[in-house]
Coordinates of C-alpha atoms and ligand atoms in Angstrom, one line a residue:
M197 CA -0.1 20.7 -13.9
F198 CA -0.2 18.1 -11.0
K199 CA 1.3 19.1 -7.7
I200 CA 3.2 16.3 -5.9
A201 CA 4.4 16.6 -2.3
V202 CA 7.6 14.6 -1.9
L203 CA 8.4 13.2 1.6
A204 CA 11.5 11.1 1.4
G205 CA 11.6 10.3 5.2
D206 CA 14.2 8.1 6.8
G207 CA 16.7 5.5 5.8
I208 CA 16.4 4.2 2.3
G209 CA 13.6 6.6 1.7
R210 CA 16.3 9.2 0.8
E211 CA 17.6 6.9 -2.0
I212 CA 14.5 5.3 -3.4
V213 CA 12.3 8.4 -3.6
P214 CA 14.7 10.3 -5.9
E215 CA 14.5 7.4 -8.3
A216 CA 10.7 7.6 -8.4
V217 CA 10.8 11.4 -8.8
A218 CA 13.2 11.0 -11.8
T219 CA 10.9 8.5 -13.3
L220 CA 7.9 10.9 -13.0
K221 CA 10.0 13.7 -14.6
L222 CA 10.7 11.4 -17.6
I223 CA 7.0 10.5 -17.8
A224 CA 6.2 14.3 -17.9
E225 CA 8.5 14.6 -21.0
K226 CA 7.2 11.6 -22.8
Y227 CA 3.5 11.7 -22.0
D228 CA 2.8 15.4 -22.4
C229 CA 1.9 16.2 -18.8
A230 CA 3.5 18.4 -16.1
F231 CA 4.3 17.8 -12.5
E232 CA 5.4 20.3 -9.8
F233 CA 7.4 18.7 -7.0
T234 CA 7.5 20.2 -3.5
E235 CA 9.8 18.5 -1.0
A236 CA 8.8 18.4 2.7
L237 CA 10.4 17.0 5.9
I238 CA 8.9 14.1 7.8
S239 CA 10.2 12.0 10.7
E240 CA 13.8 12.4 11.8
D241 CA 14.8 15.4 9.7
A242 CA 11.5 17.2 10.6
Y243 CA 12.0 16.4 14.3
E244 CA 15.6 17.7 14.2
K245 CA 14.5 21.0 12.5
Y246 CA 11.1 21.6 14.0
G247 CA 10.8 19.4 17.1
H248 CA 8.0 17.2 15.6
P249 CA 8.0 14.3 13.1
L250 CA 5.0 15.9 11.3
P251 CA 5.3 19.7 11.5
P252 CA 2.4 21.9 10.3
Q253 CA 4.4 23.1 7.3
T254 CA 4.7 19.5 6.0
L255 CA 1.0 18.8 6.6
E256 CA 0.0 22.0 4.7
I257 CA 2.2 21.1 1.7
C258 CA 0.5 17.7 1.6
K259 CA -3.0 19.2 1.8
Q260 CA -2.2 21.7 -1.0
A261 CA -0.8 18.9 -3.3
D262 CA -2.7 16.7 -5.7
A263 CA -0.8 13.6 -4.4
V264 CA 1.8 12.7 -1.9
L265 CA 4.9 10.5 -2.5
L266 CA 6.3 9.0 0.7
G267 CA 9.5 7.0 1.1
A268 CA 9.4 5.4 4.6
V269 CA 9.7 6.5 8.2
G270 CA 11.5 5.0 11.2
S271 CA 15.1 5.2 12.3
P272 CA 17.2 4.0 15.2
K273 CA 17.3 7.5 16.6
M274 CA 13.5 8.0 16.4
D275 CA 12.9 4.6 18.0
L276 CA 14.4 6.1 21.2
L277 CA 11.7 8.8 21.5
P278 CA 8.6 8.4 23.7
P279 CA 5.7 6.6 21.8
E280 CA 3.8 9.8 21.2
L281 CA 6.7 11.2 19.2
R282 CA 7.5 8.0 17.2
P283 CA 7.0 8.6 13.5
E284 CA 4.4 5.9 12.9
R285 CA 2.1 7.3 15.6
A286 CA 3.0 11.0 15.4
A287 CA 3.4 11.3 11.6
L288 CA 1.9 8.5 9.5
L289 CA -1.4 8.0 11.3
P290 CA -2.2 11.8 11.6
L291 CA -1.1 12.3 8.0
R292 CA -3.5 9.6 6.8
K293 CA -6.3 10.9 9.0
E294 CA -5.8 14.6 8.0
L295 CA -6.0 13.6 4.3
G296 CA -9.1 11.5 4.9
L297 CA -7.6 8.3 3.5
F298 CA -10.0 5.4 4.1
A299 CA -8.8 2.8 1.7
N300 CA -5.4 1.2 1.4
L301 CA -4.7 -0.5 -1.9
R302 CA -2.0 -3.1 -2.1
P303 CA -1.3 -4.8 -5.4
V304 CA 0.6 -8.1 -5.2
I305 CA 2.0 -9.1 -8.6
V306 CA 4.2 -12.1 -9.0
Y307 CA 6.5 -11.4 -12.0
D308 CA 7.4 -14.5 -14.0
E309 CA 11.1 -13.6 -13.6
L310 CA 10.7 -13.5 -9.7
V311 CA 8.7 -16.7 -9.3
A312 CA 11.6 -18.4 -7.6
A313 CA 11.9 -15.6 -5.0
S314 CA 8.6 -16.7 -3.4
T315 CA 8.7 -19.2 -0.5
L316 CA 5.8 -20.9 -2.2
K317 CA 6.0 -23.4 -5.1
P318 CA 6.4 -21.7 -8.6
E319 CA 3.2 -23.4 -9.8
V320 CA 1.2 -21.9 -6.9
V321 CA 2.4 -18.3 -7.4
R322 CA 2.9 -18.0 -11.1
G323 CA 0.7 -15.3 -12.7
V324 CA -0.7 -14.0 -9.3
D325 CA -2.1 -10.5 -9.7
I326 CA -4.2 -9.5 -6.6
L327 CA -5.4 -6.0 -5.6
T328 CA -6.5 -5.7 -2.0
F329 CA -8.7 -2.9 -0.6
R330 CA -8.3 -2.6 3.1
E331 CA -10.6 -0.3 5.1
L332 CA -8.3 2.1 7.0
T333 CA -10.3 4.2 9.4
G334 CA -12.8 2.0 11.2
G335 CA -13.1 -1.4 13.0
L336 CA -11.3 -2.7 16.0
Y337 CA -8.3 -0.4 15.8
F338 CA -10.4 2.7 16.2
G339 CA -13.4 1.6 18.3
P340 CA -13.8 2.4 22.0
K341 CA -11.4 0.5 24.2
K342 CA -11.3 0.0 28.0
R343 CA -9.5 -1.7 30.8
T344 CA -11.1 -2.8 34.1
T345 CA -10.1 -4.6 37.1
L346 CA -12.7 -7.2 38.2
A347 CA -13.7 -7.7 41.9
D348 CA -11.3 -10.6 42.3
G349 CA -8.4 -8.5 40.9
T350 CA -8.4 -10.1 37.4
E351 CA -7.6 -7.5 34.6
E352 CA -10.0 -7.3 31.7
A353 CA -9.6 -5.5 28.4
V354 CA -12.2 -4.6 25.7
D355 CA -11.7 -3.5 22.1
T356 CA -14.8 -2.7 20.1
L357 CA -15.4 -3.5 16.4
V358 CA -17.6 -0.8 15.0
Y359 CA -18.7 -0.2 11.3
N360 CA -21.5 1.8 9.8
T361 CA -23.0 1.4 6.4
K362 CA -21.5 4.6 5.0
E363 CA -18.0 3.4 5.9
I364 CA -18.6 0.1 4.2
E365 CA -20.4 1.5 1.1
R366 CA -17.6 3.9 0.2
I367 CA -14.8 1.4 0.1
V368 CA -16.9 -1.4 -1.4
R369 CA -17.9 0.9 -4.3
L370 CA -14.2 1.7 -4.9
A371 CA -13.4 -2.0 -5.0
F372 CA -16.2 -2.7 -7.4
E373 CA -14.9 0.1 -9.7
A374 CA -11.4 -1.3 -9.6
A375 CA -12.6 -4.9 -10.3
R376 CA -14.5 -3.5 -13.3
S377 CA -11.2 -2.2 -14.8
R378 CA -9.4 -5.5 -14.2
R379 CA -10.6 -9.1 -14.4
K380 CA -14.1 -8.3 -13.0
K381 CA -14.0 -10.5 -10.0
L382 CA -14.5 -9.2 -6.4
T383 CA -14.0 -11.2 -3.2
S384 CA -15.5 -9.6 -0.1
V385 CA -13.9 -11.0 3.0
D386 CA -15.7 -11.1 6.4
K387 CA -16.6 -13.3 9.4
A388 CA -20.3 -13.1 8.9
N389 CA -20.9 -16.5 10.6
V390 CA -19.8 -15.0 13.9
L391 CA -19.6 -11.1 13.9
E392 CA -22.5 -8.7 13.7
S393 CA -20.2 -6.1 12.1
S394 CA -19.4 -8.7 9.4
R395 CA -23.1 -9.4 8.8
L396 CA -23.7 -5.7 8.2
W397 CA -20.6 -5.7 5.9
R398 CA -22.1 -8.5 3.9
E399 CA -25.6 -7.0 3.7
T400 CA -24.1 -3.7 2.5
V401 CA -22.0 -5.4 -0.1
L402 CA -25.1 -7.3 -1.4
K403 CA -27.0 -4.0 -1.5
I404 CA -24.4 -2.4 -3.7
A405 CA -23.7 -5.4 -6.0
P406 CA -26.6 -4.8 -8.4
E407 CA -24.9 -1.4 -9.4
H408 CA -22.1 -3.5 -10.9
P409 CA -23.7 -6.5 -12.7
D410 CA -20.6 -7.0 -14.8
V411 CA -18.5 -7.9 -11.7
E412 CA -18.6 -11.4 -10.3
L413 CA -19.0 -11.1 -6.6
N414 CA -18.2 -13.8 -4.0
H415 CA -18.0 -13.7 -0.2
M416 CA -15.3 -15.5 1.8
Y417 CA -14.8 -16.0 5.5
V418 CA -11.5 -14.5 6.6
D419 CA -10.0 -17.8 7.9
N420 CA -10.8 -19.5 4.6
C421 CA -9.3 -16.5 2.7
A422 CA -6.0 -16.9 4.7
M423 CA -5.9 -20.5 3.7
Q424 CA -6.9 -19.9 0.0
L425 CA -4.2 -17.2 -0.4
V426 CA -1.5 -19.9 0.1
R427 CA -3.5 -22.7 -1.5
W428 CA -4.6 -21.1 -4.8
P429 CA -3.8 -17.3 -4.8
G430 CA -4.5 -17.2 -8.6
Q431 CA -8.3 -17.4 -7.9
F432 CA -8.3 -13.8 -6.6
D433 CA -8.6 -10.6 -8.6
V434 CA -9.8 -7.8 -6.2
I435 CA -10.3 -8.4 -2.5
V436 CA -12.1 -5.9 -0.2
T437 CA -12.2 -6.2 3.6
E438 CA -12.3 -4.4 6.9
N439 CA -9.3 -2.9 8.7
M440 CA -7.9 -5.7 10.8
F441 CA -8.6 -8.6 8.4
G442 CA -6.9 -6.4 5.7
D443 CA -3.9 -5.7 7.9
I444 CA -3.2 -9.4 8.4
L445 CA -4.2 -10.6 4.9
T446 CA -2.2 -8.0 3.0
D447 CA 1.0 -8.9 4.9
Q448 CA 0.3 -12.5 4.2
A449 CA -0.4 -11.8 0.5
S450 CA 2.8 -9.7 0.3
M451 CA 4.9 -12.7 0.8
L452 CA 3.5 -14.4 -2.4
S453 CA 5.8 -12.1 -4.3
G454 CA 8.9 -13.0 -2.2
S455 CA 10.4 -9.5 -1.8
L456 CA 9.3 -6.4 0.1
G457 CA 11.3 -4.4 -2.3
M458 CA 8.7 -5.0 -5.1
L459 CA 5.5 -4.0 -3.2
A460 CA 3.7 -0.7 -3.9
S461 CA 0.8 0.8 -2.0
A462 CA -1.7 3.6 -2.3
S463 CA -4.0 5.1 0.4
I464 CA -7.0 6.8 -1.2
G465 CA -10.3 8.3 -0.3
G466 CA -9.8 12.0 0.3
K467 CA -8.9 14.8 -2.2
V468 CA -5.2 14.0 -1.9
A469 CA -4.0 10.4 -2.0
L470 CA -0.7 9.0 -0.5
Y471 CA 1.6 6.6 -2.4
E472 CA 4.4 4.7 -0.7
P473 CA 6.2 1.4 -0.8
A474 CA 4.9 -1.3 1.5
H475 CA 8.3 -1.7 3.2
G476 CA 9.9 0.3 5.9
S477 CA 13.1 2.5 6.0
A478 CA 15.5 -0.5 6.1
P479 CA 18.2 1.1 8.3
D480 CA 20.4 -2.0 7.9
I481 CA 21.1 -1.1 4.2
A482 CA 20.5 2.7 4.2
G483 CA 23.1 4.9 2.4
Q484 CA 24.8 2.0 0.6
D485 CA 23.1 2.1 -2.8
L486 CA 21.6 -1.4 -2.0
A487 CA 17.9 -0.6 -1.7
N488 CA 15.5 -1.8 -4.3
P489 CA 13.7 1.3 -5.7
L490 CA 11.1 -0.7 -7.7
A491 CA 8.3 -0.6 -5.0
T492 CA 8.6 3.1 -4.9
I493 CA 8.7 3.5 -8.7
L494 CA 5.6 1.2 -8.9
S495 CA 3.9 3.4 -6.2
A496 CA 4.5 6.3 -8.6
A497 CA 2.8 4.3 -11.3
L498 CA -0.2 3.9 -9.0
M499 CA -0.2 7.7 -8.5
L500 CA -0.3 8.2 -12.3
R501 CA -3.3 5.7 -12.5
Y502 CA -5.4 6.6 -9.5
S503 CA -4.7 10.3 -8.8
F504 CA -4.0 11.6 -12.3
K505 CA -5.9 9.1 -14.5
L506 CA -2.8 8.7 -16.7
E507 CA -3.4 5.0 -17.4
E508 CA -1.1 4.8 -20.4
A509 CA 1.8 6.4 -18.5
A510 CA 1.2 4.1 -15.5
A511 CA 1.2 1.0 -17.7
A512 CA 4.4 2.3 -19.4
V513 CA 6.2 2.4 -16.0
E514 CA 4.9 -1.1 -15.0
K515 CA 6.0 -2.5 -18.4
A516 CA 9.5 -0.9 -18.0
V517 CA 9.9 -2.6 -14.6
R518 CA 8.9 -6.0 -16.1
Q519 CA 11.3 -5.4 -18.9
V520 CA 14.2 -4.7 -16.6
L521 CA 13.5 -7.9 -14.7
A522 CA 13.2 -9.8 -18.0
D523 CA 16.6 -8.4 -19.1
G524 CA 18.1 -10.0 -16.0
Y525 CA 18.9 -7.0 -13.7
R526 CA 18.4 -7.4 -10.0
T527 CA 19.0 -5.5 -6.8
A528 CA 20.6 -7.6 -4.0
D529 CA 17.2 -8.4 -2.3
I530 CA 15.9 -10.2 -5.4
M531 CA 19.3 -11.5 -6.8
A532 CA 19.2 -14.9 -8.5
E533 CA 21.8 -17.0 -10.3
G534 CA 22.8 -15.8 -13.7
C535 CA 21.4 -12.3 -13.1
K536 CA 23.3 -9.0 -13.1
K537 CA 23.4 -7.3 -9.7
V538 CA 22.8 -3.5 -9.7
G539 CA 22.5 -0.8 -7.1
T540 CA 19.6 1.6 -6.4
K541 CA 20.6 4.3 -8.8
E542 CA 21.4 2.0 -11.7
M543 CA 18.1 0.1 -11.2
G544 CA 16.2 3.4 -11.5
E545 CA 18.2 4.3 -14.6
L546 CA 17.5 0.9 -16.2
V547 CA 13.7 1.4 -15.7
R548 CA 13.9 4.9 -17.2
N549 CA 15.9 3.7 -20.2
R550 CA 12.9 1.4 -21.0
I551 CA 10.1 4.0 -20.8
Ligands
NAD244 P1 11.8 -2.9 6.8 O1 10.7 -3.1 5.8 O2 12.4 -1.5 6.8 O3 12.9 -3.9 6.5 C1 12.8 -5.4 6.6 C2 13.9 -6.1 5.8 O4 13.6 -5.9 4.4 C3 15.3 -5.5 6.1 O5 16.2 -6.5 6.0 C4 15.5 -4.6 4.9 O6 16.9 -4.4 4.5 C5 14.7 -5.2 3.8 N1 14.1 -4.3 2.8 C6 13.1 -3.5 3.1 N2 12.9 -2.7 2.0 C7 13.8 -3.0 1.1 C8 14.1 -2.5 -0.2 N3 13.4 -1.6 -0.8 N4 15.2 -3.1 -0.9 C9 15.9 -4.1 -0.3 N5 15.7 -4.6 0.9 C10 14.6 -4.0 1.6 O7 11.2 -3.3 8.2 P2 11.9 -3.2 9.7 O8 13.4 -3.5 9.6 O9 11.0 -4.0 10.5 O10 11.7 -1.7 10.1 C11 12.7 -0.7 9.9 C12 12.1 0.7 10.2 O11 11.1 1.0 9.3 C13 11.5 0.7 11.6 O12 11.8 1.9 12.2 C14 10.0 0.6 11.3 O13 9.2 1.1 12.3 C15 9.9 1.3 10.0 N6 8.7 0.9 9.2 C16 8.1 2.0 8.5 C17 7.1 1.7 7.6 C18 6.5 2.8 6.8 O14 7.1 3.9 6.7 N7 5.3 2.7 6.3 C19 6.7 0.4 7.4 C20 7.3 -0.7 8.1 C21 8.4 -0.4 9.0

């Protein structure tokens, strides 16, 4: 029995998460496994009831679970709160920290049926299937910061980019393992021509590489990687990189697929991993049965693969999503000529009918 904490959150989270949960329930029936779901409040509902977007009860439910399924956080009402109570800062970051999640995984898959949804040319994006590992707990975002006023009154600000070998080794090993189960190609992205932290990153990657002789390793400077992602994204299989480079590159890579509604993500590293769509709570379409639930359903597939090691079940969900697209069904965000437009609930049902 696997225990899943379910945090629907704000906006469309309340519509897309039930579709992923229903999909997991069907998987339990078909693949001879069992899941126990425990719902918990986060962000606006939690703030209204307990006065904090991440109350201790919710954190405890997550810590006791085997995996966490999260919709999205952020609402017009929460945006009016002081920064220390906003859900990104007061709920998401502490949740990731408490669960010890140090690697964020973002698959970007360009489905043949959605090639036209990308802003890039079909021949550039067709067949793209990239998995990025972004380090989540170190680097520039967490290093010491300071502000000083110089003698002449000029303001100066300092951010510090710190990494140690342990932090690099643990994520690079995960990325090598993932590459091994895919097309066996790993690109480590750094800026070793300029940054000392990147030189340490590269040395550490090279030290670990002999443990994975079957994986082809290459190193790429981050500026070149940004260029290669739009020039020839098909060259990448697995990418591993530090926090800020990963932050920027994953957003760039996400647009290869054309729609935020298709992008799943997983944050792993601790005992309990967190699975969530890459998009936000989309308040502009919330409550209208317009949201695309596929990113959340695909995040549930990642949960089956990475937390529960149910590869066959994960692949069945991904195949069902492909099949629904091949059969011509689309939510509004990915709608194309000649296709049949469906709402959130119907899209979820169509996927389940194909599992
Ligand atoms: P967003 O991702 O919520 O929406 C951007 C655009 O994409 C909107 O037009 C929206 O309608 C559309 N969209 C997003 N997901 C979709 C889906 N599944 N189906 C169809 N269309 C979809 O980003 P935003 O508008 O900048 O932010 C809205 C709120 O979400 C803010 O409060 C923000 O802070 C929060 N946010 C949360 C997360 C998170 O929970 N991890 C991430 C990003 C933004």
